[in-house]
Coordinates of C-alpha atoms and ligand atoms in Angstrom, one line a residue:
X1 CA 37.5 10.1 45.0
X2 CA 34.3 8.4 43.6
X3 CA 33.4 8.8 40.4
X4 CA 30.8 11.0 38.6
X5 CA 29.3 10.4 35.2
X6 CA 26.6 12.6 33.5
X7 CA 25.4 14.2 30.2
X8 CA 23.4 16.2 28.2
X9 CA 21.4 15.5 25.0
X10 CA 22.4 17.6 22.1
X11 CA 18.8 18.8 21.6
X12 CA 17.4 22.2 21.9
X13 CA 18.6 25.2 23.9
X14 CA 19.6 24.3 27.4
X15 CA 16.9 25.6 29.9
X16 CA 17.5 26.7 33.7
X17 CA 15.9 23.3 34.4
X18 CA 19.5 22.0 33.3
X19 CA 21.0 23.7 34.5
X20 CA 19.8 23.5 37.8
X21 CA 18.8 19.8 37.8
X22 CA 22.4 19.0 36.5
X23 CA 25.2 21.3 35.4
X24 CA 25.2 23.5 38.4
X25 CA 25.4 20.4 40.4
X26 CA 28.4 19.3 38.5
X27 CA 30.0 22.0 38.7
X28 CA 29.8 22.7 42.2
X29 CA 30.9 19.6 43.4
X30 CA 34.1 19.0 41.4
X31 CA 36.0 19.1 43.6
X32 CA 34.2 16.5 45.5
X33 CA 34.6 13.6 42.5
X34 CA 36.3 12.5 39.7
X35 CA 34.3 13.9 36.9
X36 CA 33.0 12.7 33.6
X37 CA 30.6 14.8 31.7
X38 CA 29.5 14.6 27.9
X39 CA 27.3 16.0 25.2
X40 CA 24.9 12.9 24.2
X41 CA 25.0 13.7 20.8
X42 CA 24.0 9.8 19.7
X43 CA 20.9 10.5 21.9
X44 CA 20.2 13.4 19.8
X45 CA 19.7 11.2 16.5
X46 CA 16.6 9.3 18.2
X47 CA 14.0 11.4 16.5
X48 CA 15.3 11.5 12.8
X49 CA 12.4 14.1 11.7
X50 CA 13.9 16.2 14.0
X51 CA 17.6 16.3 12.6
X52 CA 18.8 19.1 10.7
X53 CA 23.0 18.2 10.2
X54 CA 23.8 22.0 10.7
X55 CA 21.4 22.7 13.5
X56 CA 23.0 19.9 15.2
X57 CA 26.4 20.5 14.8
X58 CA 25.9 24.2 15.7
X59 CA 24.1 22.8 19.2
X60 CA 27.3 20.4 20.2
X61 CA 29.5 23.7 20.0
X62 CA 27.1 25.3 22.1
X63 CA 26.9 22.8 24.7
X64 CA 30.5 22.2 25.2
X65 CA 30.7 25.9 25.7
X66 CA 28.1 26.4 28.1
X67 CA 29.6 23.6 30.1
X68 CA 32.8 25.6 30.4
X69 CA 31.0 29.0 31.1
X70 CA 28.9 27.0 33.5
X71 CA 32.1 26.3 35.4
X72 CA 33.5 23.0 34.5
X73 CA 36.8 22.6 34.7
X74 CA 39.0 20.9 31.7
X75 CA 41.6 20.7 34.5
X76 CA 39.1 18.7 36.9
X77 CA 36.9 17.1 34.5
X78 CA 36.9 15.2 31.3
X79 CA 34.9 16.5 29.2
X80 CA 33.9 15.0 25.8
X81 CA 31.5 13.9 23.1
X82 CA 29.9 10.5 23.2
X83 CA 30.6 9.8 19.5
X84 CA 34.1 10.5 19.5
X85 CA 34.2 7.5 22.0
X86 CA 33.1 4.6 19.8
X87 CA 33.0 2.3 23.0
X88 CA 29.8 3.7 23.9
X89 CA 28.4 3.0 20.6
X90 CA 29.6 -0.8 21.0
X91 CA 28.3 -1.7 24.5
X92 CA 25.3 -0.2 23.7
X93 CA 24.6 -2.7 21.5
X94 CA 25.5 -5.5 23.9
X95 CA 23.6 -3.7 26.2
X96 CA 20.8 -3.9 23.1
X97 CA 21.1 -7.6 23.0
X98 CA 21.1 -8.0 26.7
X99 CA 17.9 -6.1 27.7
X100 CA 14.4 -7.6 27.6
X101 CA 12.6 -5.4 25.6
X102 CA 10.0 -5.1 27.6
X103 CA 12.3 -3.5 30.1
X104 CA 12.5 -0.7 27.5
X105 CA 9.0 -0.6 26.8
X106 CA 7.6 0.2 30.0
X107 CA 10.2 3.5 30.2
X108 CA 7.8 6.1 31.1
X109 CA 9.8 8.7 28.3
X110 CA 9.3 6.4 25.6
X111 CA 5.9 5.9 26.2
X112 CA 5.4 9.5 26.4
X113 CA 7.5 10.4 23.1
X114 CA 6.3 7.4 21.1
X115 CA 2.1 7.9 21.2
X116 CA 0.9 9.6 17.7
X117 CA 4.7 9.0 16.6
X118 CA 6.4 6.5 14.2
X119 CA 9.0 5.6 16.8
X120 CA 12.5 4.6 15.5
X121 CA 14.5 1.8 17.1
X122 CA 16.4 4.1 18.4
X123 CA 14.3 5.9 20.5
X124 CA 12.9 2.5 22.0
X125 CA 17.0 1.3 23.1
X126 CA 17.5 5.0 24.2
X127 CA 17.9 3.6 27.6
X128 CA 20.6 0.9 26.9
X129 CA 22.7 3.6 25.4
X130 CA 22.4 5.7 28.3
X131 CA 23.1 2.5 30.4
X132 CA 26.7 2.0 28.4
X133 CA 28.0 5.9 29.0
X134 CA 27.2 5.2 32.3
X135 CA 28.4 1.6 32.8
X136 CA 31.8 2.2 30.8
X137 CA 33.2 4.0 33.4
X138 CA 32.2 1.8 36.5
X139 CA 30.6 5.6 37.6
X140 CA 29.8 5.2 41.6
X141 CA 27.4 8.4 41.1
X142 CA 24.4 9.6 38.4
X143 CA 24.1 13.6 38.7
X144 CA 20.6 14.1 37.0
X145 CA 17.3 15.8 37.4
X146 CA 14.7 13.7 38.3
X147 CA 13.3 12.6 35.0
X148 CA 16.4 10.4 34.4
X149 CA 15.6 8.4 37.8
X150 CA 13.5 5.7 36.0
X151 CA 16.6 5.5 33.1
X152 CA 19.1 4.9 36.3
X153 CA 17.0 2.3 37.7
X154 CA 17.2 0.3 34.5
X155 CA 20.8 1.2 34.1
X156 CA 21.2 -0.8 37.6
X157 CA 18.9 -3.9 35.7
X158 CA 21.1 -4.2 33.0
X159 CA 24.6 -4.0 34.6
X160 CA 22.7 -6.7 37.1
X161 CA 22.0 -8.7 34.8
X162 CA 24.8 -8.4 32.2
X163 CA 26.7 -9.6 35.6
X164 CA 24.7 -12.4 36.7
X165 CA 24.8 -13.6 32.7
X166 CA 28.5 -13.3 32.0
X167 CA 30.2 -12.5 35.5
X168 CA 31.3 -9.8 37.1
X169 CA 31.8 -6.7 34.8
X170 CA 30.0 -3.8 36.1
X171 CA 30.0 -1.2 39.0
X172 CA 26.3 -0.9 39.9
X173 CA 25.6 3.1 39.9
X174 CA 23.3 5.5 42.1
X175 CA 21.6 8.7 40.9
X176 CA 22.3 11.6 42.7
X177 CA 19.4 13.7 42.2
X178 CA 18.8 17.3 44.8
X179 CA 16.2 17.6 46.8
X180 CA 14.5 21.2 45.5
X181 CA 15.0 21.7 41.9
X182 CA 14.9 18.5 40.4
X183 CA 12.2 18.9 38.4
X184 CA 11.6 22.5 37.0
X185 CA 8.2 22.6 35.5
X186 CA 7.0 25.1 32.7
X187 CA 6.7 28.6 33.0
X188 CA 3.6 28.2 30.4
X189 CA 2.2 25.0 32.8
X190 CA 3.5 24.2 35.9
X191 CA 2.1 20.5 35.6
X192 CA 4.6 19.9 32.7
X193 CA 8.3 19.6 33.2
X194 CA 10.6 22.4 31.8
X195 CA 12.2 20.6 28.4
X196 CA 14.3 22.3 25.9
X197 CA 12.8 20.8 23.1
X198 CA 9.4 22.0 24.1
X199 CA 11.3 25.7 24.3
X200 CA 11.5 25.6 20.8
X201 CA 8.1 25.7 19.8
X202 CA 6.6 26.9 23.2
X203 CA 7.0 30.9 23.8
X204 CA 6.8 31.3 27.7
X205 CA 7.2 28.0 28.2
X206 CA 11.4 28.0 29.6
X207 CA 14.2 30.6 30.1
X208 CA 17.1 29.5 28.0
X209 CA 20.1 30.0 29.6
X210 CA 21.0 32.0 26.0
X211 CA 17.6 33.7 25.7
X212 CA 18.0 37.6 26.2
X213 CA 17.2 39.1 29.4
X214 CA 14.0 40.8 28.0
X215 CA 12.9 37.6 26.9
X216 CA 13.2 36.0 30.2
X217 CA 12.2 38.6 32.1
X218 CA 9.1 38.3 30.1
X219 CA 8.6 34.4 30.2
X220 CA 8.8 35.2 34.5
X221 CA 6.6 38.3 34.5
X222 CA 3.9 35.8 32.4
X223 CA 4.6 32.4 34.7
X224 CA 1.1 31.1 35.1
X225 CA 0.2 31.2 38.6
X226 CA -3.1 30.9 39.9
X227 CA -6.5 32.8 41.0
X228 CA -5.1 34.6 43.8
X229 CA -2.6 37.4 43.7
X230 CA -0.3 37.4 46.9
X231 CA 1.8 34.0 48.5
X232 CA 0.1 32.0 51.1
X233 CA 2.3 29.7 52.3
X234 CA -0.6 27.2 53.9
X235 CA -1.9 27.2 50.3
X236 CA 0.5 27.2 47.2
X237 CA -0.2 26.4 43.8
X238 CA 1.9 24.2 41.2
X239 CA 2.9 27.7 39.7
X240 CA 4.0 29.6 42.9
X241 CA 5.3 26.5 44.2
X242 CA 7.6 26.1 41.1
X243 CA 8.7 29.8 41.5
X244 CA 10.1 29.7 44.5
X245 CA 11.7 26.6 44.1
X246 CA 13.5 28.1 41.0
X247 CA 13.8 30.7 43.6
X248 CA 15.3 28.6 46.2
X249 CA 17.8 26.9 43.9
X250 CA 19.1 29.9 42.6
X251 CA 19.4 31.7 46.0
X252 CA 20.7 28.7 47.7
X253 CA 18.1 29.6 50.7
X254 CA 15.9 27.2 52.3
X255 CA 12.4 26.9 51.6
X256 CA 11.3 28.1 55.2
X257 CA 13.8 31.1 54.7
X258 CA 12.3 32.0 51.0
X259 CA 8.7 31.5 52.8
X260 CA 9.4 34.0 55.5
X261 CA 10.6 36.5 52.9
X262 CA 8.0 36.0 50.7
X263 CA 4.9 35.1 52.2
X264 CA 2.1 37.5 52.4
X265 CA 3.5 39.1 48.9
X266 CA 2.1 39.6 45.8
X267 CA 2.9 37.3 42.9
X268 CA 4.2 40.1 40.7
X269 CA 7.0 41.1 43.5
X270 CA 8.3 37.4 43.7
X271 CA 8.3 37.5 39.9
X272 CA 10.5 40.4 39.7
X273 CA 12.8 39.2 42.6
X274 CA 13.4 35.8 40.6
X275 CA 14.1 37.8 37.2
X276 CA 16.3 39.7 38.8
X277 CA 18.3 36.8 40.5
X278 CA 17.9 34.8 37.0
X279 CA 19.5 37.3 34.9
X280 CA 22.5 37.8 38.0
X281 CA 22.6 34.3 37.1
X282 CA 23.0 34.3 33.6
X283 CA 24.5 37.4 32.7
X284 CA 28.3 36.4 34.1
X285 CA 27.4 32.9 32.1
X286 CA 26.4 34.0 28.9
X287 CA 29.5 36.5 28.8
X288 CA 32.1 33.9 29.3
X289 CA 30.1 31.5 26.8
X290 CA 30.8 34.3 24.2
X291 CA 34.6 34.9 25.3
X292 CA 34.8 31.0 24.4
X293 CA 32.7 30.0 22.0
X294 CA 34.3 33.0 20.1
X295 CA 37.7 31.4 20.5
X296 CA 39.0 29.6 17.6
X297 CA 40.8 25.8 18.4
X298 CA 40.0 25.6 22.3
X299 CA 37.0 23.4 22.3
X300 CA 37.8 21.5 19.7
X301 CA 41.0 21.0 22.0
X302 CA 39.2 20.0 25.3
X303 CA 37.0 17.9 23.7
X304 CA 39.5 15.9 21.7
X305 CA 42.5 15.8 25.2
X306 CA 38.6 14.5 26.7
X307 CA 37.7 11.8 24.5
X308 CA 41.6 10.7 24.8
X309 CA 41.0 10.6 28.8
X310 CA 37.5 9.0 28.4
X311 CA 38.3 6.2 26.0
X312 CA 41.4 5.2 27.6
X313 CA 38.6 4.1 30.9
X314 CA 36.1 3.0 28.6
X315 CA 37.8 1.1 26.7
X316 CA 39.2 -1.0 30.0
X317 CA 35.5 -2.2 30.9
X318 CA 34.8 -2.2 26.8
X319 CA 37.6 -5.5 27.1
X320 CA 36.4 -7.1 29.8
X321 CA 32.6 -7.1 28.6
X322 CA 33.8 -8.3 25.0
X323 CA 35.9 -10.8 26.7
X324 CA 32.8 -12.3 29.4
X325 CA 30.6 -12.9 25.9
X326 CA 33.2 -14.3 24.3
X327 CA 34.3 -11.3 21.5
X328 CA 37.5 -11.8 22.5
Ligands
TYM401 P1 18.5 15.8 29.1 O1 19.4 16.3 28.0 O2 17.0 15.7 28.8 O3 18.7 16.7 30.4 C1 20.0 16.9 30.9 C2 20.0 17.0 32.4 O4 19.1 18.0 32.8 C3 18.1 17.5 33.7 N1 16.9 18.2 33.5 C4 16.2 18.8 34.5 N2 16.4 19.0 35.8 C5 15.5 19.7 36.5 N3 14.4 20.2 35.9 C6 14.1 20.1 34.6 N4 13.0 20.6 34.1 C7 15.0 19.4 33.8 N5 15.1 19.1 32.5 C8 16.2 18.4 32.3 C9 18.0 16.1 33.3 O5 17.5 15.3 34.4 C10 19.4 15.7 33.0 O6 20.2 15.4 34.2 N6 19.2 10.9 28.8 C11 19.8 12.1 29.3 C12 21.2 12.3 28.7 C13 22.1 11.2 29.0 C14 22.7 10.8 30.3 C15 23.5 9.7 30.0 C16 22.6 11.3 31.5 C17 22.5 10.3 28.1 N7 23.4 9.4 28.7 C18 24.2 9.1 31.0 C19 23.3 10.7 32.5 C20 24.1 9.6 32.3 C21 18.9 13.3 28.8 O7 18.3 13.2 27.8 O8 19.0 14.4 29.6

């Protein structure tokens, strides 16, 4: 089976944008792949204002247990924390020392998260990082959402030309991105993405895949549209469009199919439709996140039989890289 590696940062509440970009992805096609999937909590230290130790910690737990009420399987996927693997930590830095930085400058994300900021090294080699967790396990296919395509490209320059430098190390990857729904924009303003950070300072802005259903029902009911008031499918707005592509994804229905249905109907009926089908979503989710995260000693024992599973991979392409620069 080819192999599959993706993860999630350890920042904010996850959104239905990751969950349909990503984890409903991975989940679903398990079966199809040998699977890899981790909480990015390194990633999560690239904005230092933004760390609070508890906040963080409290956020990993979460993740690892929304994975599992998402539908990954510890029986079909390895499932673990990048930190506890300390060979991602290692060819990132060759990775660091390898890449021009002005491959890492022109990343569209950093440009966007460093303007007015005091950027931290960190947040600038991001991308190398991301490259290793990738790279480390020679993964044939990227599950992401479509704002990790430009990271994926680069992840391709690096193991390029970390192989043209030193030989013949690394398995060059693909990102497997869906066509519909992957790139949820805000609720608040359909010309910006859906981001979890944004969620936390932005009411309206996402539906959290934790938020209550009032809450969400809310954020839908307010989704900023545009002038008109019914759909008209010759003529849709970033804001109807984006509804019925959460629609779509949800439903599994075509665009043409949610057209027919909804066309010719006012905004508010669409709205309630999605809020419904969101919260038939969530609801079964959010119960089994609570039978689990409740549970005392399971996650900490998926994550540590996963990091046993991951490094024993990693580590094999950790070797070889050391060896072909001469660390060995
Ligand atoms: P992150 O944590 O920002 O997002 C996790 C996943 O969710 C997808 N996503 C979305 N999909 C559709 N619509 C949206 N509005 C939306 N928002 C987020 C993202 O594309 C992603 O797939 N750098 C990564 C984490 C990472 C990683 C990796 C991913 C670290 N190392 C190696 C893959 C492979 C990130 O910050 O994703």
């Amino acid at each position: 089976k080819p192999r599959v590696l993706s993860g999630i940062t350890a920042t904010g509440n996850l959104t239905i944008g990751n969950y349909i970009g990503a984890l409903s992805v991975w989940a679903e096609e398990q079966d199809r792949y040998e699977n890899f999937f981790f909480i990015a909590d390194l990633h999560a230290l690239t904005i230092p204002e933004a760390i609070r130790a508890d906040d963080l910690r409290r956020r990993i737990r979460e993740i690892v247990a929304l994975y599992l009420a998402c539908g990954l399987d510890p029986e079909r996927s390895v499932l673990f924390l990048q930190s506890k693997v300390p060979a991602h930590a290692t060819l990132g830095w060759i990775f660091d020392c390898v890449t021009p930085v002005s491959w890492l400058e022109r990343m569209t994300q950093y440009k966007s998260k460093s303007q007015g900021a005091n950027p931290s090294g960190g947040l600038l080699t991001y991308p190398a990082l991301m490259a290793a967790d990738i790279l480390l396990y020679q993964a044939q296919f990227v599950p992401v959402g479509d704002d990790q395509r430009q990271h994926i490209e680069l992840a391709r320059d690096i193991a390029n030309r970390f192989n043209s430098m030193f030989g013949d190390c690394f398995r060059i990857p693909d990102a497997l991105i869906r066509k519909s729904g992957a790139r949820i924009m805000g609720l608040d303003d359909p010309t910006s993405k859906m981001s979890k950070s944004k969620a936390e300072t932005h009411e309206g802005h996402a539906i959290g895949l934790l938020d209550d259903p009032k809450k969400i029902r809310k954020a839908i009911m307010r989704a900023v549209t545009d002038a008109g008031s019914a759909v008209d499918r010759e003529n849709l707005s970033p804001g109807v469009d984006n509804l019925l592509v959460l629609h779509e994804a949800l439903s599994g229905a075509t665009r043409e199919e949610t057209l027919d249905r909804f066309d010719g109907n006012g905004y508010g009926t669409l709205k309630k439709d999605l809020a419904e089908l969101v919260l038939d979503k969530i609801a079964p989710i959010q119960t089994r996140f609570n039978e689990i995260h409740g549970e005392t000693g399971y996650l900490e024992k998926v994550l540590s039989d996963g990091a046993e599973k991951a490094a024993e991979v990693a580590d094999v392409t950790l070797n070889r890289a050391m060896e072909l620069v001469g660390l060995r």
